[in-house]
């Protein structure tokens, strides 16, 4: 079974630009959640999508948005990039999602997209 | 609050020694505690997890213990090997009143195993 695939692996952008990251979950998984990983803040939850609907959102500004398609693939968009947006962006897939009544739902992470904002 | 504190931030051991990483959570409703290992250039991978109704779980050289009263849980790695070198994250899953769960991560421990 193929794992979680994130593209691209690396991105370099300049301040003010916008960027779109892609995540293909494990086949059969309907939940995709996104995390921002930085050395100082660790893993911070951005949002989660399940069956094309955003079920929950972390404490990030509206410049961060996402969507999920009918095949469960998800994209994350960041508009008006700032230097502080430089980070590793990880997506994780699961069957039913963290935000469910299943108390031990397992997350499977992709290798991430390393975004550098200059 | 919804915090997970993780210690130490870095840990250096000699091959064959044991390594222990500790986490403390703040929300007593937390009911599921996974541990992830992140190798260089890769995403975090689940290595072991424990539910709140269990005190200890083992998987070969890895074990996790949970003390619900003290609200802390620990990862134990015995007979460490160089390939155990990585960043380890603990996490706590908190049920919300919406019926959903929220996963909160610790800040990570960089483990270095020297041959």
Coordinates of C-alpha atoms in Angstrom, one line a residue:
Chain A
X1 CA 0.0 0.0 0.0
X2 CA 1.4 3.4 -1.0
X3 CA 2.0 5.8 1.8
X4 CA 1.1 9.5 2.1
X5 CA 2.5 11.5 -0.8
X6 CA 3.3 15.2 -0.5
X7 CA 4.4 17.4 -3.4
X8 CA 6.6 19.3 -3.9
X9 CA 9.3 18.3 -1.4
X10 CA 10.9 21.7 -1.5
X11 CA 9.7 25.2 -2.3
X12 CA 11.4 28.6 -2.3
X13 CA 9.2 31.6 -2.5
X14 CA 9.5 35.3 -1.7
X15 CA 7.4 37.4 0.6
X16 CA 4.0 38.3 -0.7
X17 CA 3.7 35.4 -3.0
X18 CA 1.2 32.5 -2.6
X19 CA 1.9 28.8 -2.5
X20 CA -0.1 25.6 -3.0
X21 CA 0.9 22.3 -1.4
X22 CA -0.5 18.9 -2.3
X23 CA -1.2 15.8 -0.3
X24 CA -2.4 12.4 -1.5
X25 CA -3.5 10.2 1.4
X26 CA -3.3 6.5 1.8
X27 CA -5.9 4.7 -0.4
X28 CA -9.1 4.4 1.5
X29 CA -8.3 7.1 4.1
X30 CA -10.9 9.9 4.1
X31 CA -9.2 12.2 6.6
X32 CA -6.4 14.5 5.8
X33 CA -4.9 16.9 8.4
X34 CA -2.2 19.5 8.0
X35 CA 0.5 20.5 10.4
X36 CA 3.2 23.1 10.4
X37 CA 6.5 22.1 11.9
X38 CA 9.1 24.6 13.0
X39 CA 12.1 24.2 15.3
X40 CA 10.7 26.5 17.9
X41 CA 7.0 25.6 17.9
X42 CA 7.1 21.9 17.1
X43 CA 4.0 20.4 15.4
X44 CA 1.1 22.8 15.2
X45 CA -2.3 21.8 13.8
X46 CA -3.6 23.7 10.9
X47 CA -6.8 22.0 9.9
X48 CA -8.4 18.7 9.0
X49 CA -10.6 17.7 6.1
X50 CA -12.9 14.7 6.0
X51 CA -15.0 13.9 2.9
X52 CA -14.3 17.3 1.4
X53 CA -15.4 19.2 4.5
X54 CA -13.2 21.1 6.9
X55 CA -14.0 19.6 10.3
X56 CA -11.7 21.6 12.5
X57 CA -9.2 24.4 12.3
X58 CA -6.2 25.4 14.4
X59 CA -5.1 28.9 15.4
X60 CA -3.7 30.1 12.1
X61 CA -4.6 33.3 10.2
X62 CA -7.0 33.2 7.3
X63 CA -4.0 33.3 4.9
X64 CA -3.8 29.6 5.5
X65 CA -6.6 27.7 3.7
X66 CA -7.2 24.2 2.3
X67 CA -9.5 22.0 0.5
X68 CA -10.2 18.4 -0.2
X69 CA -11.3 16.7 -3.4
X70 CA -13.7 13.8 -3.9
X71 CA -10.7 11.4 -4.2
X72 CA -9.5 12.6 -0.7
X73 CA -6.5 14.4 -2.1
X74 CA -6.0 17.7 -0.3
X75 CA -4.3 21.0 -1.1
X76 CA -3.2 23.6 1.3
X77 CA -2.8 27.2 0.2
X78 CA -0.9 30.0 1.9
X79 CA -1.4 33.5 0.5
X80 CA 0.7 36.7 1.0
X81 CA 3.7 34.7 2.4
X82 CA 5.6 36.0 5.3
X83 CA 9.1 35.1 6.4
X84 CA 7.7 33.4 9.5
X85 CA 5.8 30.9 7.2
X86 CA 9.1 29.1 6.5
X87 CA 8.5 25.7 7.9
X88 CA 8.0 22.0 7.1
X89 CA 4.4 21.4 6.2
X90 CA 3.2 17.9 7.0
X91 CA 0.0 16.2 6.1
X92 CA -1.3 13.1 7.8
X93 CA -4.0 10.7 6.7
X94 CA -6.2 8.4 8.6
X95 CA -9.3 6.4 8.1
X96 CA -11.8 8.4 10.2
X97 CA -9.7 11.3 11.4
X98 CA -8.6 12.4 14.8
X99 CA -11.8 14.3 15.1
X100 CA -14.0 11.2 15.6
X101 CA -15.3 9.1 18.4
X102 CA -12.6 6.5 17.7
X103 CA -10.2 7.2 20.5
X104 CA -7.1 5.6 19.1
X105 CA -7.2 6.7 15.5
X106 CA -3.7 6.3 13.9
X107 CA -2.1 9.1 11.9
X108 CA 0.2 8.4 8.9
X109 CA 2.4 11.3 7.9
X110 CA 3.9 12.2 4.6
X111 CA 7.5 13.4 4.3
X112 CA 6.4 17.0 4.2
X113 CA 7.0 20.0 2.0
X114 CA 9.9 22.2 3.1
X115 CA 8.9 25.8 2.4
X116 CA 11.4 28.6 2.5
X117 CA 10.2 32.2 2.3
X118 CA 12.9 34.7 1.3
Chain B
X1 CA -5.2 24.0 29.1
X2 CA -4.1 21.8 26.3
X3 CA -0.4 21.4 26.8
X4 CA 2.0 18.6 26.5
X5 CA 5.5 19.1 27.9
X6 CA 8.3 16.9 26.8
X7 CA 11.7 16.3 28.3
X8 CA 14.6 16.3 27.6
X9 CA 14.9 18.2 24.4
X10 CA 18.1 16.4 23.6
X11 CA 19.4 13.0 24.8
X12 CA 22.7 11.4 24.0
X13 CA 23.4 7.8 24.9
X14 CA 25.9 5.1 24.1
X15 CA 24.9 2.2 22.0
X16 CA 23.4 -0.5 24.2
X17 CA 22.2 1.9 26.9
X18 CA 18.6 2.7 27.7
X19 CA 16.9 5.9 26.8
X20 CA 13.8 7.4 28.6
X21 CA 11.7 10.3 27.3
X22 CA 9.1 11.8 29.5
X23 CA 5.9 13.8 28.7
X24 CA 3.4 15.5 30.9
X25 CA -0.1 16.5 29.8
X26 CA -2.5 19.0 31.3
X27 CA -6.0 17.9 30.3
X28 CA -7.1 15.0 32.5
X29 CA -9.6 14.0 29.8
X30 CA -6.8 12.9 27.5
X31 CA -7.4 9.3 26.6
X32 CA -4.9 8.2 23.9
X33 CA -1.1 8.8 23.8
X34 CA 0.9 8.0 20.6
X35 CA 4.6 8.3 20.2
X36 CA 6.2 9.2 16.8
X37 CA 9.7 8.9 15.5
X38 CA 10.9 11.4 12.9
X39 CA 14.1 10.6 11.0
X40 CA 16.0 13.2 9.0
X41 CA 14.1 14.2 5.9
X42 CA 11.0 12.2 6.8
X43 CA 7.7 12.7 8.4
X44 CA 6.8 11.4 11.9
X45 CA 6.1 7.7 12.0
X46 CA 4.0 6.1 14.7
X47 CA 6.1 3.7 16.8
X48 CA 3.9 2.8 19.7
X49 CA 0.7 4.1 21.4
X50 CA -1.2 3.5 24.6
X51 CA -4.8 4.1 25.6
X52 CA -5.8 5.6 29.0
X53 CA -7.2 2.3 30.3
X54 CA -3.7 0.7 30.0
X55 CA -0.7 1.3 32.3
X56 CA 2.1 -0.1 30.1
X57 CA 2.6 -1.5 26.6
X58 CA 5.7 -3.1 25.1
X59 CA 6.8 -3.8 21.6
X60 CA 10.2 -5.5 21.4
X61 CA 12.8 -2.8 22.6
X62 CA 10.2 -0.1 23.0
X63 CA 7.8 0.4 25.9
X64 CA 5.4 3.1 27.0
X65 CA 4.2 3.7 30.6
X66 CA 1.3 5.8 31.6
X67 CA 0.5 7.3 35.0
X68 CA -2.9 8.9 34.8
X69 CA -2.8 10.2 38.4
X70 CA 0.3 12.2 37.7
X71 CA -0.7 12.9 34.1
X72 CA 2.6 11.8 32.6
X73 CA 3.7 9.1 30.3
X74 CA 7.1 7.9 29.2
X75 CA 8.9 6.2 26.3
X76 CA 11.5 3.6 27.2
X77 CA 14.0 2.3 24.6
X78 CA 16.3 -0.5 25.7
X79 CA 19.5 -1.7 24.1
X80 CA 19.7 1.4 21.9
X81 CA 21.2 1.2 18.4
X82 CA 22.5 3.9 16.2
X83 CA 19.4 3.6 14.0
X84 CA 17.3 4.7 16.9
X85 CA 18.8 8.2 16.5
X86 CA 15.9 10.5 15.5
X87 CA 13.5 13.1 16.9
X88 CA 10.8 11.6 19.1
X89 CA 7.4 13.3 19.7
X90 CA 4.8 12.4 22.2
X91 CA 1.2 13.4 21.8
X92 CA -2.0 13.4 23.8
X93 CA -5.5 13.1 22.3
X94 CA -8.1 15.1 24.0
X95 CA -11.8 14.5 23.5
X96 CA -13.8 17.7 22.9
X97 CA -17.4 18.4 23.7
X98 CA -18.2 18.2 20.0
X99 CA -17.5 14.4 20.2
X100 CA -14.2 14.8 18.3
X101 CA -10.6 14.5 19.4
X102 CA -7.7 16.9 19.3
X103 CA -4.1 15.7 19.1
X104 CA -1.6 17.9 20.9
X105 CA 2.1 17.2 20.4
X106 CA 5.1 17.6 22.6
X107 CA 8.0 19.7 21.4
X108 CA 10.2 16.7 20.6
X109 CA 13.3 15.0 21.9
X110 CA 16.4 14.6 19.7
X111 CA 18.0 11.2 20.6
X112 CA 21.5 10.6 19.5
X113 CA 22.9 7.1 19.9
X114 CA 26.7 6.9 19.6
X115 CA 28.4 3.7 18.5

